[in-house]
mmCIF file of C-alpha atoms and ligand atoms in Angstrom:
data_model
loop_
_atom_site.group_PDB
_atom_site.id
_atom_site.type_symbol
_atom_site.label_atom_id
_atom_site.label_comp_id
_atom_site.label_asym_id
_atom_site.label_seq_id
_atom_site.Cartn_x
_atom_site.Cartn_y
_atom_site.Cartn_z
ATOM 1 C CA UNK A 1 -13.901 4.025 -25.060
ATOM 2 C CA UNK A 2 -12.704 4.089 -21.775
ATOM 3 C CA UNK A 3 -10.288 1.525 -20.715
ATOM 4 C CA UNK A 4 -11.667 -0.501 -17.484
ATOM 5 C CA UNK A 5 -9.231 -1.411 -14.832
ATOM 6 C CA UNK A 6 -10.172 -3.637 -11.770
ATOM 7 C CA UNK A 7 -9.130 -2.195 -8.078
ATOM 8 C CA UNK A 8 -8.970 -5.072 -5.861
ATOM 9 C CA UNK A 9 -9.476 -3.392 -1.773
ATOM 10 C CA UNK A 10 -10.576 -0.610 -3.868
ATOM 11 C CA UNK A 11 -11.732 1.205 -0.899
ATOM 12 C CA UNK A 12 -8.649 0.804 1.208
ATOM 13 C CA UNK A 13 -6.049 3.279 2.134
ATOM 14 C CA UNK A 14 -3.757 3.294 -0.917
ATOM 15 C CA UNK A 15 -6.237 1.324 -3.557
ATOM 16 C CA UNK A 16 -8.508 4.187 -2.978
ATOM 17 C CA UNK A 17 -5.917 6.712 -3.188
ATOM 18 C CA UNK A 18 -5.154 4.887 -6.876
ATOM 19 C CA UNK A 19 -8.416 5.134 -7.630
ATOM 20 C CA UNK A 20 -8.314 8.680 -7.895
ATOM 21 C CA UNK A 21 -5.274 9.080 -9.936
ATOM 22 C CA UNK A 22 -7.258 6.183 -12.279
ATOM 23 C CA UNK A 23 -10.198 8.334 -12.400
ATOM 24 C CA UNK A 24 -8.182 11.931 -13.422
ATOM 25 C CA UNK A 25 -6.444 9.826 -15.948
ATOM 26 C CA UNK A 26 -9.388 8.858 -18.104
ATOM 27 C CA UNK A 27 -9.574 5.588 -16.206
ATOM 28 C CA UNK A 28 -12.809 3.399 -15.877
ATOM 29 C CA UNK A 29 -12.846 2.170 -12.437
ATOM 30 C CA UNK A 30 -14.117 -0.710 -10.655
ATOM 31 C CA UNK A 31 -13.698 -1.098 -7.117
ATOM 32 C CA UNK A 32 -13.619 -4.760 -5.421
ATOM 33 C CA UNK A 33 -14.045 -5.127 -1.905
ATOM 34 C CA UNK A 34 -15.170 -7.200 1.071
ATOM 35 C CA UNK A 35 -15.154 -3.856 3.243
ATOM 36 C CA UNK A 36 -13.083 -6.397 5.895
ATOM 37 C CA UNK A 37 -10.753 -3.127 6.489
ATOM 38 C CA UNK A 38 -12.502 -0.685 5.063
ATOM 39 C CA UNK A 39 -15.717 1.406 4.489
ATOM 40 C CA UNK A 40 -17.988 1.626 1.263
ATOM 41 C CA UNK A 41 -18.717 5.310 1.442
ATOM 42 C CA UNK A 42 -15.237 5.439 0.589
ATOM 43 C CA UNK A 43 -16.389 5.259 -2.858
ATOM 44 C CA UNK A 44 -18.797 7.871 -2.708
ATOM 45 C CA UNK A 45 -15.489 9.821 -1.151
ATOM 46 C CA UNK A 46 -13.799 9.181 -4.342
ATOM 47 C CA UNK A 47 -17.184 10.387 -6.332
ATOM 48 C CA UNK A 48 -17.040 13.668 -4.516
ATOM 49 C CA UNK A 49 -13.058 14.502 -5.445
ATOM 50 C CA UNK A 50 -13.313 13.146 -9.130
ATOM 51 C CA UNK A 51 -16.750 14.192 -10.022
ATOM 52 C CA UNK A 52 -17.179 9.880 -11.235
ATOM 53 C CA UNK A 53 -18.208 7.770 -8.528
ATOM 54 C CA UNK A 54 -16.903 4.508 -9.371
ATOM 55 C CA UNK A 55 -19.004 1.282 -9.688
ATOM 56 C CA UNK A 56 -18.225 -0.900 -6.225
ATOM 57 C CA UNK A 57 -18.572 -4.803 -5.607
ATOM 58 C CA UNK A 58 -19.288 -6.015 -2.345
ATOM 59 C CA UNK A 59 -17.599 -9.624 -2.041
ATOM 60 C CA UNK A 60 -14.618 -11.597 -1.139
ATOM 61 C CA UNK A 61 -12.081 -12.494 -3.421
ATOM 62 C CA UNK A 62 -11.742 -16.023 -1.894
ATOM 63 C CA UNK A 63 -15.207 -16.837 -3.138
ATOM 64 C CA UNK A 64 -14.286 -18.229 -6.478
ATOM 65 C CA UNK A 65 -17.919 -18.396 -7.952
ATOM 66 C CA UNK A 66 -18.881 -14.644 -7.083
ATOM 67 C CA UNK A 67 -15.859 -13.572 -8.949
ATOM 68 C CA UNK A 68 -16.470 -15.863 -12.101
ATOM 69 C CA UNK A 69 -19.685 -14.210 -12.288
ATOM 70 C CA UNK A 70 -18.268 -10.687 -11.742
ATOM 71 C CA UNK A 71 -15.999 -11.193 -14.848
ATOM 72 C CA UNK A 72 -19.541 -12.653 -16.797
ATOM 73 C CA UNK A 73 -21.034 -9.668 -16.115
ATOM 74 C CA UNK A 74 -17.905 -7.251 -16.751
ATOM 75 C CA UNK A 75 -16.015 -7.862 -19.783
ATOM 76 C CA UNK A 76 -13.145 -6.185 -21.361
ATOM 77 C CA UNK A 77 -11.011 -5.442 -18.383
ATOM 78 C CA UNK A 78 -7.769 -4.006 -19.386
ATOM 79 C CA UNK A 79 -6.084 -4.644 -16.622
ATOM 80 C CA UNK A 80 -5.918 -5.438 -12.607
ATOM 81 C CA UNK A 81 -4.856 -3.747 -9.867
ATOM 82 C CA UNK A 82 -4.503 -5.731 -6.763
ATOM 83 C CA UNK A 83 -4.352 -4.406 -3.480
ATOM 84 C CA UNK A 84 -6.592 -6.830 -1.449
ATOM 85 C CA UNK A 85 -5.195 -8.522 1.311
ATOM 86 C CA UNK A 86 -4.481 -8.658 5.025
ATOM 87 C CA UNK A 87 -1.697 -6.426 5.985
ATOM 88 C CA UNK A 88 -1.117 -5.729 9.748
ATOM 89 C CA UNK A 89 2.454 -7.522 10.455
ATOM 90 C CA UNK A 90 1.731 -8.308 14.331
ATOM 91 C CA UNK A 91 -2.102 -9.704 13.920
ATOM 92 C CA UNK A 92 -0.381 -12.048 10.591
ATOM 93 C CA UNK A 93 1.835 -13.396 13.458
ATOM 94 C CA UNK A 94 -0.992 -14.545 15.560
ATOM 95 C CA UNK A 95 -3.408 -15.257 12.889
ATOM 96 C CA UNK A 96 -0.915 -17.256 10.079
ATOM 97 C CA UNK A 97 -3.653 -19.505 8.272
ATOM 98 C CA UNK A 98 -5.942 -16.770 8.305
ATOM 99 C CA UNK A 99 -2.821 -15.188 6.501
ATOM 100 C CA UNK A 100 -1.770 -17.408 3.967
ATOM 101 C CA UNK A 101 -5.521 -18.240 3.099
ATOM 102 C CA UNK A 102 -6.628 -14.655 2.509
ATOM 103 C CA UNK A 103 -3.726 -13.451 0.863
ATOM 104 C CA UNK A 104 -2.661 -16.681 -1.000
ATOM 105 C CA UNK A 105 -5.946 -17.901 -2.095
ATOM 106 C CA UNK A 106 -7.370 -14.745 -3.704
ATOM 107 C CA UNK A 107 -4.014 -13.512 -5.491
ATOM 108 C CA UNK A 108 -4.638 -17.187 -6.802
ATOM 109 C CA UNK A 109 -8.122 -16.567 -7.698
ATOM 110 C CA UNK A 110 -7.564 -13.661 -9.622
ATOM 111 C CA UNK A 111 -5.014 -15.027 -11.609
ATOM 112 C CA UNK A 112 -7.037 -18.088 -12.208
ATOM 113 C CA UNK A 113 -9.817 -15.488 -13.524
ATOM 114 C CA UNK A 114 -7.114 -13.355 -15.500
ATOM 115 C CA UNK A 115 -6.646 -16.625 -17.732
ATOM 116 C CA UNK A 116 -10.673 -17.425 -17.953
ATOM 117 C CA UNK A 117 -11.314 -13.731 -19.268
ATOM 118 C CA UNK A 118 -8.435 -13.096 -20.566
ATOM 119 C CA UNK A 119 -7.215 -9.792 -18.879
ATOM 120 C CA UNK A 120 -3.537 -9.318 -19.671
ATOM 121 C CA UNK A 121 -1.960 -7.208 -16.870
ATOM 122 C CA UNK A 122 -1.417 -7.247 -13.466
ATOM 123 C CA UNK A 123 0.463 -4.784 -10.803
ATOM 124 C CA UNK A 124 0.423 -6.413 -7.461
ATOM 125 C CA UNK A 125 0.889 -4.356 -4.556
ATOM 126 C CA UNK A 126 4.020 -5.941 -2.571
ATOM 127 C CA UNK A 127 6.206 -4.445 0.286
ATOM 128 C CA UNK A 128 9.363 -3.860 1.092
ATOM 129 C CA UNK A 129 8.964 -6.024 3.865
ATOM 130 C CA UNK A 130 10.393 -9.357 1.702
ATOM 131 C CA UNK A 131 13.943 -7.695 1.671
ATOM 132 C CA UNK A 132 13.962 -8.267 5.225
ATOM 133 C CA UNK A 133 16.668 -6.036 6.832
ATOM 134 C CA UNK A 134 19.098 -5.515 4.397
ATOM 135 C CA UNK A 135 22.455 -6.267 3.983
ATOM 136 C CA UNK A 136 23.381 -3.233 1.638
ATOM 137 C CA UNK A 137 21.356 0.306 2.112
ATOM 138 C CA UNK A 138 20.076 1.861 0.290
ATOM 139 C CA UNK A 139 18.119 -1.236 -1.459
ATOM 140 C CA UNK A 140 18.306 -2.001 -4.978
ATOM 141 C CA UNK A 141 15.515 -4.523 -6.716
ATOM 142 C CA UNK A 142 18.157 -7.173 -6.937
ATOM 143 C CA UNK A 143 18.644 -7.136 -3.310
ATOM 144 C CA UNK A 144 18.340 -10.603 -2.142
ATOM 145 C CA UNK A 145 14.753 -11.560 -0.338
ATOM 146 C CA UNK A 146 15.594 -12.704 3.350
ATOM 147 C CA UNK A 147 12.938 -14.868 5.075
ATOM 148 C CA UNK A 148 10.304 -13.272 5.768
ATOM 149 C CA UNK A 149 9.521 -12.052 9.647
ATOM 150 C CA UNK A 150 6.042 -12.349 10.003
ATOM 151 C CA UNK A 151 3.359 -14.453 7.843
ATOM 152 C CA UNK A 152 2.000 -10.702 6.473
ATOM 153 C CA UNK A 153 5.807 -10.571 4.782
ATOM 154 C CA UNK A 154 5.862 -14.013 3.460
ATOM 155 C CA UNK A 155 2.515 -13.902 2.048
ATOM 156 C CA UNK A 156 3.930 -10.924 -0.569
ATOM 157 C CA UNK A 157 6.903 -13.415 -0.923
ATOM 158 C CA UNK A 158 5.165 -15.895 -2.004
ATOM 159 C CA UNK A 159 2.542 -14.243 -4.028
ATOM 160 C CA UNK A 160 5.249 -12.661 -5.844
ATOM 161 C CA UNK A 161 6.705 -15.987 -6.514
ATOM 162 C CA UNK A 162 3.052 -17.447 -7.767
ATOM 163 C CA UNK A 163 2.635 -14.464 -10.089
ATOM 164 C CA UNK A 164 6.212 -14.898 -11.813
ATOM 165 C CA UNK A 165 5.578 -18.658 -11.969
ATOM 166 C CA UNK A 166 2.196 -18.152 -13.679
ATOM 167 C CA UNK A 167 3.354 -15.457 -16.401
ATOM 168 C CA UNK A 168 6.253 -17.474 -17.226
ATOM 169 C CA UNK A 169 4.143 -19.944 -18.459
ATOM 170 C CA UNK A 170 1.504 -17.746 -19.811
ATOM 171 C CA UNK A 171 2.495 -15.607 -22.768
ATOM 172 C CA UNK A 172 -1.070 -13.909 -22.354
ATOM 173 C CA UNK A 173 -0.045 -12.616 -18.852
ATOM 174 C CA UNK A 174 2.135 -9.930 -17.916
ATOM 175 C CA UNK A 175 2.390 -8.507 -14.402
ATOM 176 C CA UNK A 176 4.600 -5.669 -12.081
ATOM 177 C CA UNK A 177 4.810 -5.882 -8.794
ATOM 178 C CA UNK A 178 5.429 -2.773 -7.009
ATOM 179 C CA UNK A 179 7.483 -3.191 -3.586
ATOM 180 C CA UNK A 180 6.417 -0.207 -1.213
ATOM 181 C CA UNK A 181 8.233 1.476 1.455
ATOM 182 C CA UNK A 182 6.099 2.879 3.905
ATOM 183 C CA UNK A 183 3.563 5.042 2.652
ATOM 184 C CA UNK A 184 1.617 7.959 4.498
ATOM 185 C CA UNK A 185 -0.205 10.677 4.779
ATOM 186 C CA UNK A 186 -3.700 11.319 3.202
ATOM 187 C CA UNK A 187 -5.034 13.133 -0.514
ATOM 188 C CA UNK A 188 -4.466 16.964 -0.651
ATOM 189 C CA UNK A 189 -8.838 17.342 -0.356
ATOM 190 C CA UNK A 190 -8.578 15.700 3.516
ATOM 191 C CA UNK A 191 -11.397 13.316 1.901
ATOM 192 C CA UNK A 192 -9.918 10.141 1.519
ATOM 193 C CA UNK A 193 -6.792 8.765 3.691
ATOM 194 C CA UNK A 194 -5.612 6.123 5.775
ATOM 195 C CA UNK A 195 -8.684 4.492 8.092
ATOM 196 C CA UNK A 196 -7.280 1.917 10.461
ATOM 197 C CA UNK A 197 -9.857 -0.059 12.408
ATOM 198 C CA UNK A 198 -9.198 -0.068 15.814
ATOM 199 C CA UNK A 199 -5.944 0.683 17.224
ATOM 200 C CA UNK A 200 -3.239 1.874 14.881
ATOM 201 C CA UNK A 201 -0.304 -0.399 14.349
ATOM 202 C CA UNK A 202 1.621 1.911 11.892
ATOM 203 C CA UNK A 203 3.240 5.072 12.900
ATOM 204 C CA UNK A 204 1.919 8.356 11.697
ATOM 205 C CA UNK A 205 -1.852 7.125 11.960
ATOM 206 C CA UNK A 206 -0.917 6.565 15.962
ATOM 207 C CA UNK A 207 0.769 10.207 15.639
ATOM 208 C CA UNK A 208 -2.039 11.852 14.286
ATOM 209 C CA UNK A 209 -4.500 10.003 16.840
ATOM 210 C CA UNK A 210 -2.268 11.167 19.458
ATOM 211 C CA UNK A 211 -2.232 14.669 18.406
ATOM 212 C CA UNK A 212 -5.878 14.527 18.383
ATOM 213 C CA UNK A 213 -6.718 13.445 21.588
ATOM 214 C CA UNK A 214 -7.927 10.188 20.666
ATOM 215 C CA UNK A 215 -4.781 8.240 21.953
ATOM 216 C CA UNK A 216 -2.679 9.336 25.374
ATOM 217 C CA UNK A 217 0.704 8.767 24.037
ATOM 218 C CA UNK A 218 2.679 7.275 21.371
ATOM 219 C CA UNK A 219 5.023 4.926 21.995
ATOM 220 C CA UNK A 220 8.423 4.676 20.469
ATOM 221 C CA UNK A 221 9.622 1.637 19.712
ATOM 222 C CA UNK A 222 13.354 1.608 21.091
ATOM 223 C CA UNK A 223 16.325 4.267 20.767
ATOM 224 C CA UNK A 224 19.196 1.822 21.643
ATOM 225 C CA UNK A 225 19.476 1.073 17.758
ATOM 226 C CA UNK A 226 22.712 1.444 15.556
ATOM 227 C CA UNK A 227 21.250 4.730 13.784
ATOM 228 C CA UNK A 228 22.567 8.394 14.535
ATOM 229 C CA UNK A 229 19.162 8.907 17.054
ATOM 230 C CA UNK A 230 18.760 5.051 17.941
ATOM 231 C CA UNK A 231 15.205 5.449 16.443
ATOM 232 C CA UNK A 232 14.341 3.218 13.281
ATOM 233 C CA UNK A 233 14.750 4.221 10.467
ATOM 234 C CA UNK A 234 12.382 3.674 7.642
ATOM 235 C CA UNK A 235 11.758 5.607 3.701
ATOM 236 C CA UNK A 236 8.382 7.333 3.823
ATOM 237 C CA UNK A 237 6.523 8.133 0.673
ATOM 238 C CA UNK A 238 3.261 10.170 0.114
ATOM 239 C CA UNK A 239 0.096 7.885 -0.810
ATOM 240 C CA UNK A 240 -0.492 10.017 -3.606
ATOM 241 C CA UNK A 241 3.352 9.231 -5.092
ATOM 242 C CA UNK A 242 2.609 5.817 -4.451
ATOM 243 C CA UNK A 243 -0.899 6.180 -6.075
ATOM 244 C CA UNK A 244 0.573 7.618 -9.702
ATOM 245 C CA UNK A 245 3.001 5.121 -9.532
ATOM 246 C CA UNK A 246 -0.010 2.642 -10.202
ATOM 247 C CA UNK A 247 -1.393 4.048 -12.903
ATOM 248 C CA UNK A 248 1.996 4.547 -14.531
ATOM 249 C CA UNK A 249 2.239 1.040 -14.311
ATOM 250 C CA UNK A 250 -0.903 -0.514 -15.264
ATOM 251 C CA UNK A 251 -0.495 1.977 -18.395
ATOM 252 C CA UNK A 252 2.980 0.394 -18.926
ATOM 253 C CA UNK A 253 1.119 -3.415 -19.300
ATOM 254 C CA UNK A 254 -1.587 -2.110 -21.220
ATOM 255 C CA UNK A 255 0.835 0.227 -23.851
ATOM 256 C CA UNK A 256 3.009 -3.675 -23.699
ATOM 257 C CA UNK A 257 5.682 -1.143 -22.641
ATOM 258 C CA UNK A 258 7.135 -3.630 -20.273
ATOM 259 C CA UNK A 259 10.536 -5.394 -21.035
ATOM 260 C CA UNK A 260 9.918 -8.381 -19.337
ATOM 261 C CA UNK A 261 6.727 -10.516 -18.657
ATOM 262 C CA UNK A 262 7.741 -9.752 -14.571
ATOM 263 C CA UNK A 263 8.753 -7.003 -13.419
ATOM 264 C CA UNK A 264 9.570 -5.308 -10.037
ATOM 265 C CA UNK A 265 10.020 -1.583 -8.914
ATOM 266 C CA UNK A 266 10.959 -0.139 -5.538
ATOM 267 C CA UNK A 267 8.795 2.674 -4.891
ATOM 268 C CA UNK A 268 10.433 5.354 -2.031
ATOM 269 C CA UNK A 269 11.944 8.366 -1.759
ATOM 270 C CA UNK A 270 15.212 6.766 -1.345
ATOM 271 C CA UNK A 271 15.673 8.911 1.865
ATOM 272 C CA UNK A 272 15.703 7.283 5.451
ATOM 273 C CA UNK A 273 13.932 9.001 8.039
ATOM 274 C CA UNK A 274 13.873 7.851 11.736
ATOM 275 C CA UNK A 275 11.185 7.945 14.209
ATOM 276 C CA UNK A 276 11.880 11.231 15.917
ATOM 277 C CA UNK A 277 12.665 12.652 12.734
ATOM 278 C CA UNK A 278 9.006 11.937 11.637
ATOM 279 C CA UNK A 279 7.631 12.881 14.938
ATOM 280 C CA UNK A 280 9.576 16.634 14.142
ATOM 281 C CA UNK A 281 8.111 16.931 10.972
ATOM 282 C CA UNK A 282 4.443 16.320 12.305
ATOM 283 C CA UNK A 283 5.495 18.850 14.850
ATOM 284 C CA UNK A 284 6.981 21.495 12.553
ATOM 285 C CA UNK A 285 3.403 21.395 10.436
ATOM 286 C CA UNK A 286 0.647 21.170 12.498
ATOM 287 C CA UNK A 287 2.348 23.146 15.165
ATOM 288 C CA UNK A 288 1.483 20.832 18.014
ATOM 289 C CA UNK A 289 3.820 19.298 20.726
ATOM 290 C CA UNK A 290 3.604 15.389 20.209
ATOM 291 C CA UNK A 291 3.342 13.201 23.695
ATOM 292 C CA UNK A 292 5.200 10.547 23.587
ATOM 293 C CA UNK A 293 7.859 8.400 25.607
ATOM 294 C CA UNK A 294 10.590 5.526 24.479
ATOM 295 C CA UNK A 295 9.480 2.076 25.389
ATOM 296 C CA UNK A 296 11.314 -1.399 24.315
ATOM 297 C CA UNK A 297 11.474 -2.997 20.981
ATOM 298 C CA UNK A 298 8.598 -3.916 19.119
ATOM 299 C CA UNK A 299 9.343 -7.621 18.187
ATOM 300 C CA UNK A 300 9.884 -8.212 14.245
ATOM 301 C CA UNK A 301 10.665 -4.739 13.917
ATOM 302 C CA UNK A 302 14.023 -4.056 11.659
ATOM 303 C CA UNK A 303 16.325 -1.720 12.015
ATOM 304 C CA UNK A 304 16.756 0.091 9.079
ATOM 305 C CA UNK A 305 15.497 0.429 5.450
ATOM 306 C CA UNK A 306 15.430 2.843 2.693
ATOM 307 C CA UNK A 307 14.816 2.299 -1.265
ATOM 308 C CA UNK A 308 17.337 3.157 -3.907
ATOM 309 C CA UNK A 309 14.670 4.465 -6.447
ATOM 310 C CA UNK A 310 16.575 4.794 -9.561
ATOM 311 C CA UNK A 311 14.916 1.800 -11.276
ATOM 312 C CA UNK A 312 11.854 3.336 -11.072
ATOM 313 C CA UNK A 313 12.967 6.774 -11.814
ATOM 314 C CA UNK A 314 14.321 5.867 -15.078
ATOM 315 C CA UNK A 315 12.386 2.960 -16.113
ATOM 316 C CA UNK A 316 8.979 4.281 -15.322
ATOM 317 C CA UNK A 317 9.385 7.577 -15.256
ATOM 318 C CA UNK A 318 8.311 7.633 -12.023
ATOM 319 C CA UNK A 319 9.655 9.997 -8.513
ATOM 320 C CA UNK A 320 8.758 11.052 -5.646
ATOM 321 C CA UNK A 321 7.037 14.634 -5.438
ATOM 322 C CA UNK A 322 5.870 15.276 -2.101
ATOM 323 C CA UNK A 323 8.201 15.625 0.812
ATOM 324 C CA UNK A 324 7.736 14.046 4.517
ATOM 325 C CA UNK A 325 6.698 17.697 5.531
ATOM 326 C CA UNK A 326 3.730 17.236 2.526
ATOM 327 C CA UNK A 327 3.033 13.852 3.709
ATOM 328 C CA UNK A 328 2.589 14.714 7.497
ATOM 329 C CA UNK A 329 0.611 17.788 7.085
ATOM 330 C CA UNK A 330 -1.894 15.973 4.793
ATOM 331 C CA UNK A 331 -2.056 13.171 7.202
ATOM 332 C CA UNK A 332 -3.037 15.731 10.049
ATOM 333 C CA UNK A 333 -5.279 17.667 7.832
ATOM 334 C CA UNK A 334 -7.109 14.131 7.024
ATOM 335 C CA UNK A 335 -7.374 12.927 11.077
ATOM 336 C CA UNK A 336 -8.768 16.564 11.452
ATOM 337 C CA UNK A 337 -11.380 16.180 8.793
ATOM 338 C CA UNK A 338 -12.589 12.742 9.707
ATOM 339 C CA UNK A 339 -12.834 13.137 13.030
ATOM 340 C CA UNK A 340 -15.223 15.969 12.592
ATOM 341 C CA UNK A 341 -17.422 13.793 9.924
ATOM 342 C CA UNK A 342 -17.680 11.320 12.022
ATOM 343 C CA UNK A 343 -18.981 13.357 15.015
HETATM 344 C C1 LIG B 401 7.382 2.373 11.305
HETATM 345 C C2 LIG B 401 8.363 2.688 12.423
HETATM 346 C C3 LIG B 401 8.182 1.228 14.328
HETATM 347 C C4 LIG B 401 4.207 2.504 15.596
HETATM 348 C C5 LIG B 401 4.803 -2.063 8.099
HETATM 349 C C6 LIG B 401 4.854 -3.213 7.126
HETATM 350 C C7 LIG B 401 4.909 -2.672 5.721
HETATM 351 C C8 LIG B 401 3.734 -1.785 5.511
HETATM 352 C C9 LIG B 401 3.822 -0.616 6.482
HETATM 353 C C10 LIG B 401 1.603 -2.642 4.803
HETATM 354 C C11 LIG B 401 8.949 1.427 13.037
HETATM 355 C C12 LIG B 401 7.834 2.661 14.706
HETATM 356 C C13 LIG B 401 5.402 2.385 14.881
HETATM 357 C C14 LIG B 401 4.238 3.015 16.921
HETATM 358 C C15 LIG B 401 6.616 3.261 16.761
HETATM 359 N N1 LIG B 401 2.543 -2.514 5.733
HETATM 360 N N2 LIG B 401 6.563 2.769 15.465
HETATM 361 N N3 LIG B 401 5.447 3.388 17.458
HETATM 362 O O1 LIG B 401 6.592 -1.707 10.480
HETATM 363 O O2 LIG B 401 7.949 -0.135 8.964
HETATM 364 O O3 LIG B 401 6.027 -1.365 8.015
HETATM 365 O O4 LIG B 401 3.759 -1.180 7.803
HETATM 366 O O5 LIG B 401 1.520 -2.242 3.710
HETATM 367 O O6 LIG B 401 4.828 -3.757 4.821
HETATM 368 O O7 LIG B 401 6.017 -3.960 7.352
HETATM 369 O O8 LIG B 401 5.597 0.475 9.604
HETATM 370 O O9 LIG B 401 4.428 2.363 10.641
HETATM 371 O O10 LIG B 401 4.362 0.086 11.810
HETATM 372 O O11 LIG B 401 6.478 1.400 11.814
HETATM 373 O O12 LIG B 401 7.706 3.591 17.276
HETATM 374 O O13 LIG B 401 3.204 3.141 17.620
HETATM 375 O O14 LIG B 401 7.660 3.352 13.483
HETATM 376 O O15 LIG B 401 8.974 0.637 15.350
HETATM 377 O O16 LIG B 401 10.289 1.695 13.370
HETATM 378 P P1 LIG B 401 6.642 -0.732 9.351
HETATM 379 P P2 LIG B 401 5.123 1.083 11.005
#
């Protein structure tokens, strides 16, 4: 018998990206969405890479009584995986409540149905963002959390806070939060990647737009910072890295492998990368001469942040396999491919 495992914005960029890895490991998966940021073909996407389209849920997570009768209708659930939640850092800034309520309310809602139906094990998807800019680089798991610069950061704050306050007081919960760096590029097949609606905020989905005509120029954030090319500098890791990493640790819960009833992992290469670094690696593999020109600081931006990785290495087995070359070409061969589909 299979063991079924929940994906929460199932058909987002890096829950659908776990999917995958869930399916090719003898996962059952169910995807939960509200297709808020996201498309449900994507799960048809999925189908056509694994050969197992996985079932899909249309509804929001903050809708308590849809999701009690969800986990009526779908028992045994080994475990959750919970991706779901608003993530661009400028529009949290102007939108706060909208924020805290999405993000807060169904984190607290599937928690609250993780003790009704008795599912033991969650991995919450978290950022890097809550270690603010560090003091010490690169950044260990007990770095201390700085407050948070935008709502978007404090919401994975504080929902990391919730879910270690809830499994310390129930033995029948165990959870992992994973803390990402930043994560790019698109799976190996060009089927599934990274689908922003509108216009990108992050960087190599505005560099692959660029490259394909659809935007005139990307803008770099500021080269007056204290880094050897005064562009940021940030730790990029391939989606499908990031993806494994899941089901390594939703295996961990389920296998009670876990040493703790809380646990946290930094997931990145552990190598810092600036902006015109990344620009020369889309460059050097897709062969194309990025536009772009140097404008001011983007506010709430920091400086500079990489992941010391060990933790992860040794405790879950777990390292990074693709490099930023990998990562960049994948994300071009992905804009290439879905630009023509959706012609
Ligand atoms: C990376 C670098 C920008 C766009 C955020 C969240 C993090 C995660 C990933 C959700 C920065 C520069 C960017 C552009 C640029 N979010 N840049 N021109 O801000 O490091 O991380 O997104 O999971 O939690 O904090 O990612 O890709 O926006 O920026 O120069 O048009 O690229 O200044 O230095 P960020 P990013």
């Amino acid at each position: 018998m299979k063991k079924k495992i929940i994906v929460t914005g199932g058909t987002g960029y890096i829950g659908s990206h776990t999917a995958v890895e869930l399916i090719e490991n003898g996962y059952e998966v169910i995807l939960i969405d509200n297709l808020y940021n996201s498309e449900a073909i994507v799960a048809e996407w999925i189908g056509k890479i694994t050969g197992i389209m996985p079932q899909l849920e249309i509804f929001d997570l903050c809708d308590i009584n849809k999701l009690d009768d969800f986990f009526s209708n779908n028992k045994n659930i080994a475990g959750i995986i919970h991706f779901a939640a608003y993530k661009a850092v400028g529009e949290s800034v102007n939108k706060p409540l909208e924020y805290y309520r999405n993000n807060l309310v169904s984190l607290i809602n599937i928690l609250d149905a993780m003790k009704q139906h008795s599912i033991p094990g969650l991995v919450f998807s978290s950022s890097c963002t809550v270690y603010g800019q560090p003091e010490k680089l690169p950044v260990t798991e007990d770095a201390p959390m700085q407050p948070a610069i935008s709502p978007y950061g404090n919401t994975k704050q504080i929902g990391e806070e919730i879910i270690r306050d809830t499994v310390s007081t129930d033995k029948n919960i165990n959870s992992i939060s994973l803390r990402y760096f930043n994560p790019i590029g698109a799976h190996p097949s060009a089927m599934i990647g990274e689908l922003p609606r509108g216009i990108p905020e992050n960087l190599v989905p505005f560099i692959t737009q660029t490259a394909y005509g659809l935007r005139d120029e990307l803008k770099v954030f500021g080269n007056d910072y204290n880094t050897p090319d005064g562009t940021c500098i940030r730790d990029y890791l391939h989606v499908v890295d990031l993806a494994k990493a899941h089901v390594t640790a939703i295996k961990r819960l389920i296998e009670k492998k876990n040493r703790e009833s809380y646990e946290v992992f930094n997931l990145g290469t552990g190598k810092g990368v600036s902006v015109l670094e990344a620009i020369e690696s889309f460059e050097r593999v897709s062969g194309k001469k990025l536009k772009y020109k140097i404008t001011g600081r983007r506010a709430g931006d920091i400086e500079k942040i990489w992941a010391d990785p060990s933790y992860a290495n040794k405790e879950l087995g777990w390292k990074t396999l693709s490099s930023l070359d990998d990562a960049m070409r994948t994300a071009w061969e992905w804009e290439n491919n879905i630009r023509k589909r959706k012609q």
